XYZ file of N, CA, C and O in Angstrom:
444
model
N 86.539 54.707 -16.203
C 87.378 53.698 -15.709
C 87.692 54.081 -14.026
O 88.588 55.259 -14.140
N 87.825 53.496 -13.303
C 88.277 53.890 -12.100
C 89.604 53.636 -11.660
O 90.186 52.916 -12.639
N 90.082 54.185 -10.846
C 91.495 54.138 -10.662
C 92.230 52.592 -10.277
O 93.342 52.403 -10.795
N 91.038 51.711 -9.908
C 91.372 50.247 -9.749
C 91.544 49.462 -10.993
O 91.716 48.171 -10.796
N 91.172 50.078 -12.155
C 91.068 49.142 -13.578
C 92.346 49.393 -14.064
O 93.003 50.238 -13.928
N 92.575 48.016 -14.713
C 93.855 48.007 -15.648
C 93.098 47.512 -17.075
O 92.270 46.938 -17.040
N 93.938 47.810 -18.013
C 93.664 47.483 -19.376
C 94.531 46.265 -19.840
O 95.934 46.341 -19.426
N 93.661 45.343 -20.325
C 94.313 44.014 -20.665
C 94.217 43.837 -22.381
O 93.129 44.034 -22.401
N 95.275 43.244 -22.898
C 94.832 42.786 -24.060
C 94.933 41.017 -24.204
O 95.878 40.614 -23.848
N 93.949 40.699 -24.718
C 93.757 39.045 -24.429
C 93.420 38.617 -26.008
O 92.298 38.900 -26.258
N 94.208 37.601 -26.689
C 93.727 37.077 -27.801
C 93.233 35.817 -27.173
O 94.081 34.870 -26.644
N 92.101 35.455 -27.936
C 91.495 34.080 -27.518
C 91.915 33.134 -28.331
O 92.747 33.184 -29.184
N 91.641 31.843 -28.231
C 91.968 30.761 -29.042
C 91.717 30.918 -30.501
O 92.108 29.706 -31.346
N 90.683 31.643 -30.958
C 90.559 31.934 -32.305
C 91.061 33.115 -32.887
O 90.796 33.461 -34.194
N 92.334 33.613 -32.169
C 92.958 34.398 -32.758
C 92.442 36.239 -32.475
O 92.728 37.075 -33.269
N 91.195 36.199 -31.964
C 90.669 37.557 -31.886
C 91.114 37.971 -30.470
O 91.122 37.686 -29.482
N 91.620 39.126 -30.800
C 91.987 40.261 -29.992
C 90.884 40.795 -29.059
O 90.100 41.736 -29.726
N 90.971 40.886 -27.789
C 89.925 41.398 -26.664
C 90.623 42.431 -26.151
O 91.556 41.909 -25.289
N 90.356 43.889 -25.839
C 90.609 44.691 -25.080
C 89.758 44.860 -23.950
O 88.658 45.351 -23.959
N 90.416 44.286 -22.756
C 89.361 44.525 -21.449
C 90.003 45.052 -20.577
O 90.961 45.826 -20.311
N 88.954 45.787 -19.796
C 89.368 46.591 -18.613
C 88.756 45.671 -17.382
O 87.695 45.342 -17.275
N 90.035 45.393 -16.637
C 89.803 44.334 -15.580
C 89.706 45.118 -14.015
O 90.653 46.043 -14.054
N 89.028 44.964 -13.121
C 89.341 45.312 -11.935
C 90.329 44.612 -11.237
O 90.677 43.458 -11.220
N 91.121 45.513 -10.509
C 92.150 45.012 -9.441
C 91.964 45.014 -8.160
O 92.564 44.551 -7.147
N 90.551 45.330 -7.800
C 90.113 45.173 -6.348
C 89.262 44.115 -6.137
O 88.553 43.897 -4.922
N 89.306 43.228 -6.892
C 88.411 41.791 -6.526
C 89.066 40.590 -6.622
O 88.523 39.501 -6.589
N 90.527 40.746 -6.412
C 91.407 39.769 -5.787
C 91.252 38.791 -7.301
O 91.071 37.489 -7.177
N 90.722 39.041 -8.372
C 90.851 38.139 -9.456
C 92.192 37.722 -10.245
O 92.923 38.608 -9.929
N 92.353 36.515 -10.961
C 93.277 36.276 -11.465
C 92.786 36.238 -12.936
O 91.938 36.499 -13.336
N 93.946 35.931 -13.916
C 93.589 36.318 -15.178
C 92.922 35.089 -15.791
O 91.996 35.480 -16.773
N 92.854 34.054 -15.327
C 92.103 32.848 -15.665
C 90.666 33.331 -15.401
O 89.603 33.088 -16.215
N 90.259 33.753 -14.289
C 88.967 34.590 -13.802
C 88.398 35.463 -14.733
O 87.266 35.511 -15.073
N 89.445 36.510 -15.164
C 88.899 37.509 -15.953
C 88.689 36.846 -17.447
O 87.673 37.200 -17.949
N 89.224 35.870 -17.720
C 89.193 35.227 -19.199
C 87.816 34.366 -19.044
O 86.827 34.616 -20.068
N 87.326 33.812 -17.605
C 86.042 33.081 -17.662
C 84.887 34.431 -17.402
O 84.035 34.022 -18.069
N 85.258 35.293 -16.651
C 84.022 36.279 -16.630
C 83.697 37.011 -17.996
O 82.577 37.409 -17.998
N 84.791 37.328 -18.707
C 84.220 37.603 -19.998
C 84.016 36.995 -21.106
O 83.744 37.198 -22.106
N 83.943 35.530 -20.683
C 83.532 34.569 -21.756
C 84.342 34.449 -22.907
O 84.112 34.328 -24.000
N 85.721 34.711 -22.601
C 86.867 34.447 -23.650
C 87.121 32.961 -24.243
O 87.912 32.890 -25.158
N 86.710 32.198 -23.262
C 87.235 30.658 -23.569
C 85.736 29.953 -23.241
O 85.119 30.277 -22.185
N 85.272 28.883 -24.216
C 84.214 28.351 -23.777
C 84.101 27.654 -22.477
O 85.273 27.118 -21.999
N 83.253 27.759 -21.846
C 82.838 26.980 -20.133
C 83.489 25.503 -20.444
O 83.036 24.968 -21.322
N 84.195 25.414 -19.446
C 84.767 23.974 -19.252
C 86.027 23.814 -19.920
O 86.535 22.504 -19.965
N 86.420 25.074 -20.619
C 87.859 24.550 -21.445
C 89.101 25.349 -20.739
O 90.115 25.560 -20.823
N 88.569 26.169 -19.659
C 89.678 27.083 -19.250
C 89.411 27.048 -17.348
O 88.177 27.087 -17.030
N 90.452 27.022 -16.797
C 90.160 26.980 -15.120
C 89.544 25.834 -14.575
O 88.953 25.493 -13.692
N 89.959 24.539 -15.186
C 89.207 23.162 -14.784
C 89.331 22.691 -13.492
O 88.405 22.419 -12.638
N 90.538 23.009 -13.098
C 90.855 22.608 -11.529
C 90.556 23.847 -10.550
O 90.985 23.761 -9.505
N 90.026 24.800 -11.013
C 89.612 25.831 -10.210
C 90.725 26.969 -9.705
O 90.669 27.656 -8.513
N 91.728 27.016 -10.472
C 92.852 27.872 -10.286
C 93.893 27.373 -9.052
O 94.658 28.375 -8.565
N 93.971 26.075 -9.144
C 95.061 25.814 -8.121
C 96.378 25.221 -8.942
O 96.967 24.420 -8.086
N 96.628 25.662 -9.942
C 97.578 25.272 -10.852
C 97.785 23.774 -11.088
O 98.922 23.298 -10.833
N 96.653 23.006 -11.067
C 96.852 21.695 -11.149
C 96.435 20.975 -12.530
O 96.404 20.172 -12.725
N 96.042 22.156 -13.584
C 95.750 21.609 -14.889
C 96.441 22.818 -15.596
O 96.611 23.750 -15.167
N 96.525 22.570 -16.803
C 97.073 23.664 -17.710
C 95.940 24.306 -18.474
O 96.439 25.078 -19.732
N 94.799 24.386 -18.140
C 93.695 24.720 -19.199
C 93.685 26.380 -19.347
O 93.392 26.678 -20.244
N 94.576 27.064 -18.291
C 94.453 28.501 -18.415
C 95.695 28.889 -18.997
O 96.197 30.366 -18.844
N 96.565 28.221 -19.388
C 98.109 28.476 -20.032
C 97.654 29.443 -20.829
O 96.772 29.584 -21.846
N 98.714 30.722 -20.833
C 98.664 31.780 -22.049
C 100.187 31.951 -22.073
O 101.001 31.703 -21.591
N 100.340 32.614 -23.063
C 101.594 33.379 -23.501
C 101.510 34.597 -23.362
O 100.489 35.311 -23.923
N 102.432 35.149 -22.652
C 102.717 36.708 -22.187
C 103.382 37.362 -23.257
O 104.486 37.036 -23.936
N 102.748 38.250 -23.924
C 103.305 39.173 -25.135
C 103.785 40.504 -24.965
O 104.647 41.043 -25.510
N 103.445 40.925 -23.538
C 104.227 42.083 -23.300
C 105.367 42.088 -22.317
O 105.643 40.646 -21.730
N 105.886 43.050 -22.189
C 107.045 43.086 -21.103
C 106.734 43.221 -19.583
O 107.375 43.395 -18.939
N 105.500 43.129 -19.478
C 104.847 43.142 -18.066
C 105.617 42.320 -16.988
O 105.906 41.201 -17.191
N 106.098 43.331 -16.069
C 106.855 42.419 -14.610
C 105.866 41.644 -14.076
O 104.689 42.093 -13.569
N 105.874 40.320 -14.111
C 105.030 39.389 -13.504
C 105.477 38.649 -12.287
O 106.822 38.538 -12.090
N 104.460 38.197 -11.347
C 105.170 37.428 -10.334
C 105.931 36.312 -10.788
O 105.695 35.842 -11.758
N 106.921 36.016 -9.782
C 107.712 34.717 -10.146
C 106.916 33.618 -10.241
O 105.948 33.550 -9.601
N 107.290 32.502 -11.190
C 106.540 31.155 -11.128
C 107.056 30.267 -9.705
O 108.055 30.311 -9.195
N 105.644 29.837 -9.098
C 106.003 29.024 -8.116
C 106.213 27.643 -8.576
O 105.751 27.251 -9.687
N 106.622 26.706 -7.424
C 106.871 25.529 -8.000
C 106.076 24.565 -8.403
O 105.883 23.946 -9.597
N 104.548 24.813 -7.988
C 103.249 24.072 -8.676
C 103.281 24.494 -10.055
O 102.817 23.670 -10.852
N 103.405 25.963 -10.250
C 103.170 26.535 -11.784
C 104.281 25.788 -12.941
O 104.012 25.319 -13.793
N 105.389 25.836 -12.203
C 106.699 25.470 -12.895
C 106.526 23.655 -13.357
O 106.680 23.400 -14.502
N 106.229 22.964 -12.117
C 105.985 21.668 -12.496
C 104.693 21.253 -13.509
O 104.959 20.355 -14.404
N 103.525 22.079 -13.286
C 102.506 21.728 -14.153
C 102.858 22.266 -15.613
O 102.617 21.616 -16.736
N 103.551 23.381 -15.604
C 104.054 23.848 -17.103
C 104.884 22.824 -17.882
O 105.175 22.758 -18.979
N 105.747 22.112 -16.969
C 106.541 21.091 -17.504
C 106.185 19.740 -18.095
O 106.668 19.228 -18.940
N 104.761 19.743 -17.725
C 104.043 18.426 -18.123
C 102.977 18.908 -19.202
O 102.413 18.224 -20.056
N 102.752 20.242 -19.509
C 101.642 20.840 -20.209
C 101.997 20.672 -21.713
O 103.055 20.499 -22.105
N 101.162 20.798 -22.759
C 101.210 20.775 -24.002
C 101.602 22.289 -24.407
O 101.034 23.253 -23.927
N 102.154 22.471 -25.602
C 102.213 23.571 -26.427
C 103.126 24.855 -25.662
O 102.603 26.188 -25.626
N 103.808 24.414 -24.527
C 104.614 25.490 -23.708
C 105.530 26.050 -24.660
O 106.366 25.331 -25.291
N 105.622 27.463 -24.460
C 106.824 28.026 -24.866
C 107.487 28.856 -23.734
O 107.165 28.759 -22.537
N 108.374 29.562 -24.200
C 109.173 30.385 -23.195
C 108.444 31.265 -22.367
O 108.927 31.608 -21.183
N 107.363 31.746 -22.888
C 106.441 32.917 -22.300
C 105.301 32.344 -21.797
O 104.275 33.012 -21.569
N 105.388 31.072 -21.514
C 104.187 30.414 -21.026
C 103.797 30.578 -19.423
O 104.668 30.594 -18.800
N 102.547 30.848 -19.038
C 102.409 31.116 -17.817
C 100.940 30.632 -17.596
O 100.160 30.408 -18.591
N 100.745 30.260 -16.238
C 99.228 29.714 -16.018
C 98.552 31.162 -15.505
O 98.844 31.753 -14.576
N 97.468 31.078 -16.328
C 96.480 32.394 -16.109
C 95.940 32.685 -14.466
O 96.132 33.662 -13.968
N 95.766 31.359 -13.851
C 95.406 31.528 -12.698
C 96.386 31.925 -11.666
O 96.068 32.114 -10.382
N 97.620 31.877 -11.969
C 98.637 32.342 -11.056
C 99.129 33.788 -11.334
O 100.013 34.271 -10.555
N 98.259 34.604 -12.291
C 98.566 35.851 -12.653
C 97.341 36.837 -11.974
O 96.464 36.844 -12.390
N 97.826 37.338 -10.774
C 96.877 38.219 -10.147
C 96.620 39.586 -10.858
O 97.742 40.155 -11.187
N 95.638 40.026 -10.715
C 94.992 41.291 -11.402
C 95.191 42.450 -10.308
O 94.402 42.621 -9.491
N 96.401 42.888 -10.409
C 97.229 44.006 -9.824
C 97.130 45.318 -10.715
O 97.203 45.222 -11.811
N 97.453 46.475 -9.965
C 97.646 47.841 -10.868
C 98.859 47.532 -11.871
O 98.746 48.115 -12.659
N 99.680 46.610 -11.385
C 100.992 46.387 -12.050
C 100.849 45.628 -13.423
O 101.718 45.592 -14.282
N 99.591 45.120 -13.342
C 99.239 44.305 -14.456
C 98.872 45.375 -15.747
O 98.450 44.754 -16.725
N 98.715 46.753 -15.514
C 98.278 47.585 -16.531
C 99.311 47.289 -17.924
O 100.380 47.363 -17.763
N 98.313 46.909 -18.812
C 99.108 47.081 -20.362
C 99.382 45.384 -20.587
O 100.126 45.207 -21.817
N 99.037 44.501 -19.643
C 99.407 43.170 -20.096
C 98.588 42.576 -21.140
O 97.418 42.869 -21.533
N 99.550 41.880 -22.073
C 99.171 41.459 -23.339
C 99.479 39.693 -23.127
O 100.507 39.622 -22.992
N 98.362 39.071 -23.292
C 98.414 37.895 -23.570
C 97.581 36.920 -24.634
O 96.905 37.542 -25.069
N 98.180 35.672 -24.858
C 97.426 34.922 -25.740
C 97.043 33.776 -25.152
O 97.913 33.135 -24.725
N 95.804 33.256 -25.510
C 95.558 31.899 -24.593
C 96.200 30.943 -25.487
O 96.115 30.974 -26.809
N 96.707 30.025 -24.937
C 97.157 28.693 -25.487
C 96.284 27.644 -25.978
O 95.169 27.846 -25.443
N 96.420 26.814 -26.908
C 95.517 25.984 -27.462
C 95.078 24.961 -26.554
O 95.742 24.832 -25.526
N 93.694 24.862 -26.818
C 93.077 23.805 -25.597
C 93.918 22.337 -25.978
O 94.121 21.964 -27.170
N 94.247 21.797 -24.849
C 95.091 20.622 -24.891
C 94.126 19.266 -24.956
O 93.017 19.240 -24.214
């Protein structure tokens, strides 16, 4: 594992925990990591392409990881989404950076 990789724990929609090593040097976000590791069926996540215009990449943050503040469009999207909890975030809005080491999330049910 090189210095630029972080360990993530992602629970998929079937309740299966995946321990992932994700690169921080590719400007990926959490939704893209989920897609590249095929943790959600094609066409069920990141439908809008990461523009915070759909909630298909909603996830629940389980760890105490310090995340970037929610922007207005993420806030607005989550206010209309299904299955939203206090710890809901849109995966496309969480950039994979060294600070994300140890991040644990669970994918929200498909709406």
